PDB file of C-alpha atoms and ligand atoms in Angstrom:
ATOM      1  CA  UNK A   1      -7.485 -23.888  -2.839  1.00  0.00           C
ATOM      2  CA  UNK A   2      -9.277 -27.205  -2.738  1.00  0.00           C
ATOM      3  CA  UNK A   3      -9.910 -28.493   0.738  1.00  0.00           C
ATOM      4  CA  UNK A   4      -9.164 -25.142   2.318  1.00  0.00           C
ATOM      5  CA  UNK A   5     -11.760 -23.943   4.796  1.00  0.00           C
ATOM      6  CA  UNK A   6     -12.039 -20.212   4.327  1.00  0.00           C
ATOM      7  CA  UNK A   7     -13.502 -17.846   6.904  1.00  0.00           C
ATOM      8  CA  UNK A   8     -17.168 -17.134   6.252  1.00  0.00           C
ATOM      9  CA  UNK A   9     -18.344 -13.764   4.984  1.00  0.00           C
ATOM     10  CA  UNK A  10     -19.822 -13.101   8.419  1.00  0.00           C
ATOM     11  CA  UNK A  11     -16.495 -13.843  10.092  1.00  0.00           C
ATOM     12  CA  UNK A  12     -14.608 -11.578   7.709  1.00  0.00           C
ATOM     13  CA  UNK A  13     -17.151  -8.793   8.147  1.00  0.00           C
ATOM     14  CA  UNK A  14     -16.967  -9.111  11.948  1.00  0.00           C
ATOM     15  CA  UNK A  15     -13.198  -8.621  11.818  1.00  0.00           C
ATOM     16  CA  UNK A  16     -13.428  -5.818   9.290  1.00  0.00           C
ATOM     17  CA  UNK A  17     -16.052  -4.094  11.447  1.00  0.00           C
ATOM     18  CA  UNK A  18     -13.562  -3.913  14.348  1.00  0.00           C
ATOM     19  CA  UNK A  19     -10.806  -2.658  12.064  1.00  0.00           C
ATOM     20  CA  UNK A  20     -12.967   0.019  10.394  1.00  0.00           C
ATOM     21  CA  UNK A  21     -14.133   1.203  13.837  1.00  0.00           C
ATOM     22  CA  UNK A  22     -10.615   2.519  14.539  1.00  0.00           C
ATOM     23  CA  UNK A  23     -10.697   5.992  12.925  1.00  0.00           C
ATOM     24  CA  UNK A  24      -7.134   5.922  11.574  1.00  0.00           C
ATOM     25  CA  UNK A  25      -7.431   9.045   9.438  1.00  0.00           C
ATOM     26  CA  UNK A  26      -3.750   9.866   9.004  1.00  0.00           C
ATOM     27  CA  UNK A  27      -4.475  13.502   8.227  1.00  0.00           C
ATOM     28  CA  UNK A  28      -6.395  14.212  11.423  1.00  0.00           C
ATOM     29  CA  UNK A  29      -6.194  11.368  13.955  1.00  0.00           C
ATOM     30  CA  UNK A  30      -3.849  11.549  16.989  1.00  0.00           C
ATOM     31  CA  UNK A  31      -0.804   9.232  16.991  1.00  0.00           C
ATOM     32  CA  UNK A  32      -2.377   6.886  19.552  1.00  0.00           C
ATOM     33  CA  UNK A  33      -5.316   6.206  17.234  1.00  0.00           C
ATOM     34  CA  UNK A  34      -2.945   5.430  14.379  1.00  0.00           C
ATOM     35  CA  UNK A  35      -0.989   3.093  16.635  1.00  0.00           C
ATOM     36  CA  UNK A  36      -4.196   1.346  17.696  1.00  0.00           C
ATOM     37  CA  UNK A  37      -4.954   0.516  14.045  1.00  0.00           C
ATOM     38  CA  UNK A  38      -1.378  -0.732  13.527  1.00  0.00           C
ATOM     39  CA  UNK A  39      -1.635  -2.901  16.635  1.00  0.00           C
ATOM     40  CA  UNK A  40      -5.020  -4.272  15.575  1.00  0.00           C
ATOM     41  CA  UNK A  41      -3.746  -5.606  12.263  1.00  0.00           C
ATOM     42  CA  UNK A  42      -0.417  -6.705  13.813  1.00  0.00           C
ATOM     43  CA  UNK A  43      -2.360  -8.819  16.302  1.00  0.00           C
ATOM     44  CA  UNK A  44      -4.154 -10.514  13.394  1.00  0.00           C
ATOM     45  CA  UNK A  45      -0.735 -11.177  11.887  1.00  0.00           C
ATOM     46  CA  UNK A  46       0.730 -12.657  15.077  1.00  0.00           C
ATOM     47  CA  UNK A  47       1.078 -16.029  13.286  1.00  0.00           C
ATOM     48  CA  UNK A  48       3.676 -14.346  11.038  1.00  0.00           C
ATOM     49  CA  UNK A  49       5.594 -12.745  13.895  1.00  0.00           C
ATOM     50  CA  UNK A  50       4.166  -9.285  13.207  1.00  0.00           C
ATOM     51  CA  UNK A  51       5.752  -6.329  14.933  1.00  0.00           C
ATOM     52  CA  UNK A  52       5.499  -2.556  14.891  1.00  0.00           C
ATOM     53  CA  UNK A  53       8.597  -0.774  13.689  1.00  0.00           C
ATOM     54  CA  UNK A  54       9.017   2.882  14.546  1.00  0.00           C
ATOM     55  CA  UNK A  55       9.504   5.680  12.056  1.00  0.00           C
ATOM     56  CA  UNK A  56       9.531   9.425  12.677  1.00  0.00           C
ATOM     57  CA  UNK A  57       5.800   9.218  11.936  1.00  0.00           C
ATOM     58  CA  UNK A  58       3.286   6.407  12.240  1.00  0.00           C
ATOM     59  CA  UNK A  59       4.741   2.939  12.816  1.00  0.00           C
ATOM     60  CA  UNK A  60       5.196   0.403  10.053  1.00  0.00           C
ATOM     61  CA  UNK A  61       3.755  -3.089  10.549  1.00  0.00           C
ATOM     62  CA  UNK A  62       6.113  -5.853   9.425  1.00  0.00           C
ATOM     63  CA  UNK A  63       5.651  -9.595   9.311  1.00  0.00           C
ATOM     64  CA  UNK A  64       7.334 -12.511   7.526  1.00  0.00           C
ATOM     65  CA  UNK A  65       6.457 -16.043   6.549  1.00  0.00           C
ATOM     66  CA  UNK A  66       9.761 -17.405   5.282  1.00  0.00           C
ATOM     67  CA  UNK A  67      11.516 -20.746   5.194  1.00  0.00           C
ATOM     68  CA  UNK A  68      11.249 -21.922   1.571  1.00  0.00           C
ATOM     69  CA  UNK A  69      14.664 -20.852   0.251  1.00  0.00           C
ATOM     70  CA  UNK A  70      14.155 -22.380  -3.207  1.00  0.00           C
ATOM     71  CA  UNK A  71      10.894 -20.500  -3.771  1.00  0.00           C
ATOM     72  CA  UNK A  72      10.326 -16.847  -4.649  1.00  0.00           C
ATOM     73  CA  UNK A  73       9.712 -14.176  -2.027  1.00  0.00           C
ATOM     74  CA  UNK A  74       6.655 -11.964  -2.424  1.00  0.00           C
ATOM     75  CA  UNK A  75       6.343  -8.691  -0.565  1.00  0.00           C
ATOM     76  CA  UNK A  76       2.767  -7.654   0.121  1.00  0.00           C
ATOM     77  CA  UNK A  77       2.227  -3.946   0.650  1.00  0.00           C
ATOM     78  CA  UNK A  78      -0.796  -2.239   2.160  1.00  0.00           C
ATOM     79  CA  UNK A  79      -1.760   0.559   4.537  1.00  0.00           C
ATOM     80  CA  UNK A  80      -3.776   0.881   7.724  1.00  0.00           C
ATOM     81  CA  UNK A  81      -4.533   4.578   7.480  1.00  0.00           C
ATOM     82  CA  UNK A  82      -7.654   5.952   5.812  1.00  0.00           C
ATOM     83  CA  UNK A  83      -8.743   9.162   4.151  1.00  0.00           C
ATOM     84  CA  UNK A  84     -10.611  11.880   6.074  1.00  0.00           C
ATOM     85  CA  UNK A  85     -14.359  11.397   6.230  1.00  0.00           C
ATOM     86  CA  UNK A  86     -15.234  14.712   4.612  1.00  0.00           C
ATOM     87  CA  UNK A  87     -18.710  16.032   5.324  1.00  0.00           C
ATOM     88  CA  UNK A  88     -20.422  13.582   7.691  1.00  0.00           C
ATOM     89  CA  UNK A  89     -23.811  14.721   6.408  1.00  0.00           C
ATOM     90  CA  UNK A  90     -23.001  13.103   3.064  1.00  0.00           C
ATOM     91  CA  UNK A  91     -22.564   9.652   4.597  1.00  0.00           C
ATOM     92  CA  UNK A  92     -25.581   7.358   4.465  1.00  0.00           C
ATOM     93  CA  UNK A  93     -24.268   5.648   7.623  1.00  0.00           C
ATOM     94  CA  UNK A  94     -21.618   6.565  10.238  1.00  0.00           C
ATOM     95  CA  UNK A  95     -18.239   6.215   8.476  1.00  0.00           C
ATOM     96  CA  UNK A  96     -16.529   4.187  11.199  1.00  0.00           C
ATOM     97  CA  UNK A  97     -19.484   1.873  11.754  1.00  0.00           C
ATOM     98  CA  UNK A  98     -19.293  -0.790   9.051  1.00  0.00           C
ATOM     99  CA  UNK A  99     -22.776  -0.995   7.577  1.00  0.00           C
ATOM    100  CA  UNK A 100     -23.804  -3.825   5.295  1.00  0.00           C
ATOM    101  CA  UNK A 101     -26.524  -3.089   2.773  1.00  0.00           C
ATOM    102  CA  UNK A 102     -27.187  -6.090   0.577  1.00  0.00           C
ATOM    103  CA  UNK A 103     -23.912  -6.974  -1.145  1.00  0.00           C
ATOM    104  CA  UNK A 104     -22.161  -3.766  -0.197  1.00  0.00           C
ATOM    105  CA  UNK A 105     -20.360  -2.890   3.050  1.00  0.00           C
ATOM    106  CA  UNK A 106     -19.969   0.821   3.736  1.00  0.00           C
ATOM    107  CA  UNK A 107     -17.291   2.233   6.015  1.00  0.00           C
ATOM    108  CA  UNK A 108     -14.309   4.580   5.772  1.00  0.00           C
ATOM    109  CA  UNK A 109     -11.373   2.450   4.720  1.00  0.00           C
ATOM    110  CA  UNK A 110     -13.504  -0.653   4.079  1.00  0.00           C
ATOM    111  CA  UNK A 111     -12.294  -0.821   0.488  1.00  0.00           C
ATOM    112  CA  UNK A 112      -9.140   1.317   0.823  1.00  0.00           C
ATOM    113  CA  UNK A 113      -7.319  -0.346   2.293  1.00  0.00           C
ATOM    114  CA  UNK A 114      -8.526  -2.216   5.373  1.00  0.00           C
ATOM    115  CA  UNK A 115     -10.732  -4.728   3.552  1.00  0.00           C
ATOM    116  CA  UNK A 116      -8.138  -5.810   0.966  1.00  0.00           C
ATOM    117  CA  UNK A 117      -5.401  -6.141   3.599  1.00  0.00           C
ATOM    118  CA  UNK A 118      -7.639  -7.983   6.035  1.00  0.00           C
ATOM    119  CA  UNK A 119      -8.618 -10.473   3.322  1.00  0.00           C
ATOM    120  CA  UNK A 120      -4.956 -11.216   2.628  1.00  0.00           C
ATOM    121  CA  UNK A 121      -4.299 -11.677   6.338  1.00  0.00           C
ATOM    122  CA  UNK A 122      -7.343 -13.934   6.770  1.00  0.00           C
ATOM    123  CA  UNK A 123      -6.308 -16.053   3.780  1.00  0.00           C
ATOM    124  CA  UNK A 124      -2.708 -16.390   4.970  1.00  0.00           C
ATOM    125  CA  UNK A 125      -4.011 -17.365   8.393  1.00  0.00           C
ATOM    126  CA  UNK A 126      -6.236 -20.067   6.872  1.00  0.00           C
ATOM    127  CA  UNK A 127      -3.473 -21.395   4.611  1.00  0.00           C
ATOM    128  CA  UNK A 128      -0.829 -21.540   7.314  1.00  0.00           C
ATOM    129  CA  UNK A 129      -3.251 -22.830   9.941  1.00  0.00           C
ATOM    130  CA  UNK A 130      -4.510 -25.657   7.758  1.00  0.00           C
ATOM    131  CA  UNK A 131      -1.502 -26.438   5.545  1.00  0.00           C
ATOM    132  CA  UNK A 132       1.194 -25.730   8.068  1.00  0.00           C
ATOM    133  CA  UNK A 133       2.986 -23.285   5.789  1.00  0.00           C
ATOM    134  CA  UNK A 134       3.139 -21.657   2.377  1.00  0.00           C
ATOM    135  CA  UNK A 135       4.765 -22.845  -0.855  1.00  0.00           C
ATOM    136  CA  UNK A 136       6.627 -19.539  -1.102  1.00  0.00           C
ATOM    137  CA  UNK A 137       7.988 -16.801   1.117  1.00  0.00           C
ATOM    138  CA  UNK A 138       5.904 -13.780   2.071  1.00  0.00           C
ATOM    139  CA  UNK A 139       6.967 -10.509   3.598  1.00  0.00           C
ATOM    140  CA  UNK A 140       4.340  -8.025   4.699  1.00  0.00           C
ATOM    141  CA  UNK A 141       4.802  -4.265   4.911  1.00  0.00           C
ATOM    142  CA  UNK A 142       1.907  -2.082   6.046  1.00  0.00           C
ATOM    143  CA  UNK A 143       2.311   1.644   6.511  1.00  0.00           C
ATOM    144  CA  UNK A 144       0.140   4.226   8.231  1.00  0.00           C
ATOM    145  CA  UNK A 145       0.810   7.260   6.050  1.00  0.00           C
ATOM    146  CA  UNK A 146      -0.270   6.280   2.535  1.00  0.00           C
ATOM    147  CA  UNK A 147      -3.069   8.821   2.420  1.00  0.00           C
ATOM    148  CA  UNK A 148      -0.710  11.681   3.274  1.00  0.00           C
ATOM    149  CA  UNK A 149       1.947  10.829   0.713  1.00  0.00           C
ATOM    150  CA  UNK A 150       4.011   8.249   2.646  1.00  0.00           C
ATOM    151  CA  UNK A 151       6.519  10.798   4.002  1.00  0.00           C
ATOM    152  CA  UNK A 152       8.455   8.248   6.077  1.00  0.00           C
ATOM    153  CA  UNK A 153       8.196   5.121   3.933  1.00  0.00           C
ATOM    154  CA  UNK A 154      11.125   5.803   1.561  1.00  0.00           C
ATOM    155  CA  UNK A 155      13.506   6.234   4.506  1.00  0.00           C
ATOM    156  CA  UNK A 156      12.160   3.120   6.186  1.00  0.00           C
ATOM    157  CA  UNK A 157      12.591   1.073   2.995  1.00  0.00           C
ATOM    158  CA  UNK A 158      16.128   2.375   2.503  1.00  0.00           C
ATOM    159  CA  UNK A 159      17.078   1.552   6.095  1.00  0.00           C
ATOM    160  CA  UNK A 160      15.571  -1.964   5.904  1.00  0.00           C
ATOM    161  CA  UNK A 161      16.353  -2.876   2.314  1.00  0.00           C
ATOM    162  CA  UNK A 162      17.917  -6.228   3.252  1.00  0.00           C
ATOM    163  CA  UNK A 163      14.909  -7.323   5.304  1.00  0.00           C
ATOM    164  CA  UNK A 164      12.529  -6.279   2.522  1.00  0.00           C
ATOM    165  CA  UNK A 165      14.397  -8.007  -0.307  1.00  0.00           C
ATOM    166  CA  UNK A 166      11.942  -9.833  -2.566  1.00  0.00           C
ATOM    167  CA  UNK A 167      11.354 -11.103  -6.083  1.00  0.00           C
ATOM    168  CA  UNK A 168       8.082  -9.313  -6.547  1.00  0.00           C
ATOM    169  CA  UNK A 169       5.787  -6.847  -4.835  1.00  0.00           C
ATOM    170  CA  UNK A 170       2.039  -7.206  -4.700  1.00  0.00           C
ATOM    171  CA  UNK A 171       0.103  -4.175  -3.588  1.00  0.00           C
ATOM    172  CA  UNK A 172      -2.967  -5.143  -1.585  1.00  0.00           C
ATOM    173  CA  UNK A 173      -4.114  -1.565  -2.145  1.00  0.00           C
ATOM    174  CA  UNK A 174      -6.228  -1.749  -5.236  1.00  0.00           C
ATOM    175  CA  UNK A 175      -9.711  -2.197  -6.483  1.00  0.00           C
ATOM    176  CA  UNK A 176     -11.580  -5.305  -7.513  1.00  0.00           C
ATOM    177  CA  UNK A 177     -12.567  -4.876 -11.147  1.00  0.00           C
ATOM    178  CA  UNK A 178     -16.177  -5.922 -10.630  1.00  0.00           C
ATOM    179  CA  UNK A 179     -18.027  -7.502  -7.698  1.00  0.00           C
ATOM    180  CA  UNK A 180     -17.783 -10.906  -9.394  1.00  0.00           C
ATOM    181  CA  UNK A 181     -14.344 -10.463 -10.953  1.00  0.00           C
ATOM    182  CA  UNK A 182     -11.216 -10.231  -8.824  1.00  0.00           C
ATOM    183  CA  UNK A 183      -8.291  -8.598 -10.558  1.00  0.00           C
ATOM    184  CA  UNK A 184      -4.535  -8.344 -10.399  1.00  0.00           C
ATOM    185  CA  UNK A 185      -3.097  -5.231 -12.019  1.00  0.00           C
ATOM    186  CA  UNK A 186       0.405  -5.671 -13.386  1.00  0.00           C
ATOM    187  CA  UNK A 187       3.267  -3.322 -14.274  1.00  0.00           C
ATOM    188  CA  UNK A 188       2.029  -0.565 -11.995  1.00  0.00           C
ATOM    189  CA  UNK A 189       4.068   2.575 -11.648  1.00  0.00           C
ATOM    190  CA  UNK A 190       4.243   5.319  -9.128  1.00  0.00           C
ATOM    191  CA  UNK A 191       4.577   8.963  -9.944  1.00  0.00           C
ATOM    192  CA  UNK A 192       7.431  11.373  -9.888  1.00  0.00           C
ATOM    193  CA  UNK A 193       7.265  15.126  -9.949  1.00  0.00           C
ATOM    194  CA  UNK A 194      10.289  17.242 -10.593  1.00  0.00           C
ATOM    195  CA  UNK A 195      11.379  20.510 -12.089  1.00  0.00           C
ATOM    196  CA  UNK A 196      14.166  20.366 -14.628  1.00  0.00           C
ATOM    197  CA  UNK A 197      15.910  23.572 -15.666  1.00  0.00           C
ATOM    198  CA  UNK A 198      18.444  23.438 -18.488  1.00  0.00           C
ATOM    199  CA  UNK A 199      20.412  26.571 -19.225  1.00  0.00           C
ATOM    200  CA  UNK A 200      22.582  27.211 -22.247  1.00  0.00           C
ATOM    201  CA  UNK A 201      24.137  30.069 -24.114  1.00  0.00           C
ATOM    202  CA  UNK A 202      22.962  33.540 -23.165  1.00  0.00           C
ATOM    203  CA  UNK A 203      22.319  34.493 -26.798  1.00  0.00           C
ATOM    204  CA  UNK A 204      21.892  33.070 -30.289  1.00  0.00           C
ATOM    205  CA  UNK A 205      24.924  31.296 -31.682  1.00  0.00           C
ATOM    206  CA  UNK A 206      25.695  30.871 -35.363  1.00  0.00           C
ATOM    207  CA  UNK A 207      24.802  27.303 -36.370  1.00  0.00           C
ATOM    208  CA  UNK A 208      27.650  27.062 -38.871  1.00  0.00           C
ATOM    209  CA  UNK A 209      30.213  27.955 -36.224  1.00  0.00           C
ATOM    210  CA  UNK A 210      28.758  26.501 -32.997  1.00  0.00           C
ATOM    211  CA  UNK A 211      25.954  24.116 -34.001  1.00  0.00           C
ATOM    212  CA  UNK A 212      27.842  20.875 -33.502  1.00  0.00           C
ATOM    213  CA  UNK A 213      29.713  21.790 -30.340  1.00  0.00           C
ATOM    214  CA  UNK A 214      27.354  23.814 -28.128  1.00  0.00           C
ATOM    215  CA  UNK A 215      24.391  21.854 -26.809  1.00  0.00           C
ATOM    216  CA  UNK A 216      21.000  23.404 -27.369  1.00  0.00           C
ATOM    217  CA  UNK A 217      19.001  23.360 -24.085  1.00  0.00           C
ATOM    218  CA  UNK A 218      15.936  22.126 -25.974  1.00  0.00           C
ATOM    219  CA  UNK A 219      17.848  19.103 -27.264  1.00  0.00           C
ATOM    220  CA  UNK A 220      19.289  18.448 -23.806  1.00  0.00           C
ATOM    221  CA  UNK A 221      15.829  18.603 -22.248  1.00  0.00           C
ATOM    222  CA  UNK A 222      14.332  16.242 -24.832  1.00  0.00           C
ATOM    223  CA  UNK A 223      17.185  13.782 -24.219  1.00  0.00           C
ATOM    224  CA  UNK A 224      16.567  13.915 -20.452  1.00  0.00           C
ATOM    225  CA  UNK A 225      12.818  13.382 -20.860  1.00  0.00           C
ATOM    226  CA  UNK A 226      13.271  10.513 -23.313  1.00  0.00           C
ATOM    227  CA  UNK A 227      15.642   8.778 -20.888  1.00  0.00           C
ATOM    228  CA  UNK A 228      12.869   8.505 -18.293  1.00  0.00           C
ATOM    229  CA  UNK A 229      11.104   5.770 -20.290  1.00  0.00           C
ATOM    230  CA  UNK A 230      12.376   2.521 -21.746  1.00  0.00           C
ATOM    231  CA  UNK A 231      10.554   0.673 -24.515  1.00  0.00           C
ATOM    232  CA  UNK A 232       9.697  -2.192 -22.132  1.00  0.00           C
TER     233      UNK A 232
HETATM  234 ZN1   ZN B 301      -5.029   2.881  -0.623  1.00  0.00          ZN
END
């Protein structure tokens, strides 16, 4: 990044302070508060043509910096909603008032996920503003329901699969390993929960007569479970 003038810590904190001040607690906040957070970050992404796209729940924020057809396309994911505050008495400072104490900034959502997303936005802004573009293509997808299980994101992604096509996804929703060591986690996975019921014969069957032809539910279940993972 030689020659690139990055925003100062004070500038980044000033922006983050505004963003954290919007109490976008997706479990409890009214829709207009959620929309205000979406609009705040979309405004910061105006250089990438950011827009709010409606879902049956909180809007999705989308933006694109394209135009390098020979280069890969990276989709950056993040979220603008935050977790509930819990017991206010346990906070050393008001949760929606970003408070800097030495090297640490406290505020609900400061680290998950407003800070990480805002840093990406600020860096893209600096790169595009000073270099006139990027060496690759970037698509941005920010949702407002991550902390409540993303109920409307799968449908949105299905309906907009073409516009979200990419070579790789980077989640801007993760921790820095240590204060002095940024990190990029690879090969992340989500989680799936399901109930699988396999039924078979209603009683014992003689192995010599039926063993090779009637599937044992235990074997079927083990085969199903093993198929969920590949060696790589
Ligand atoms: Zn998060």
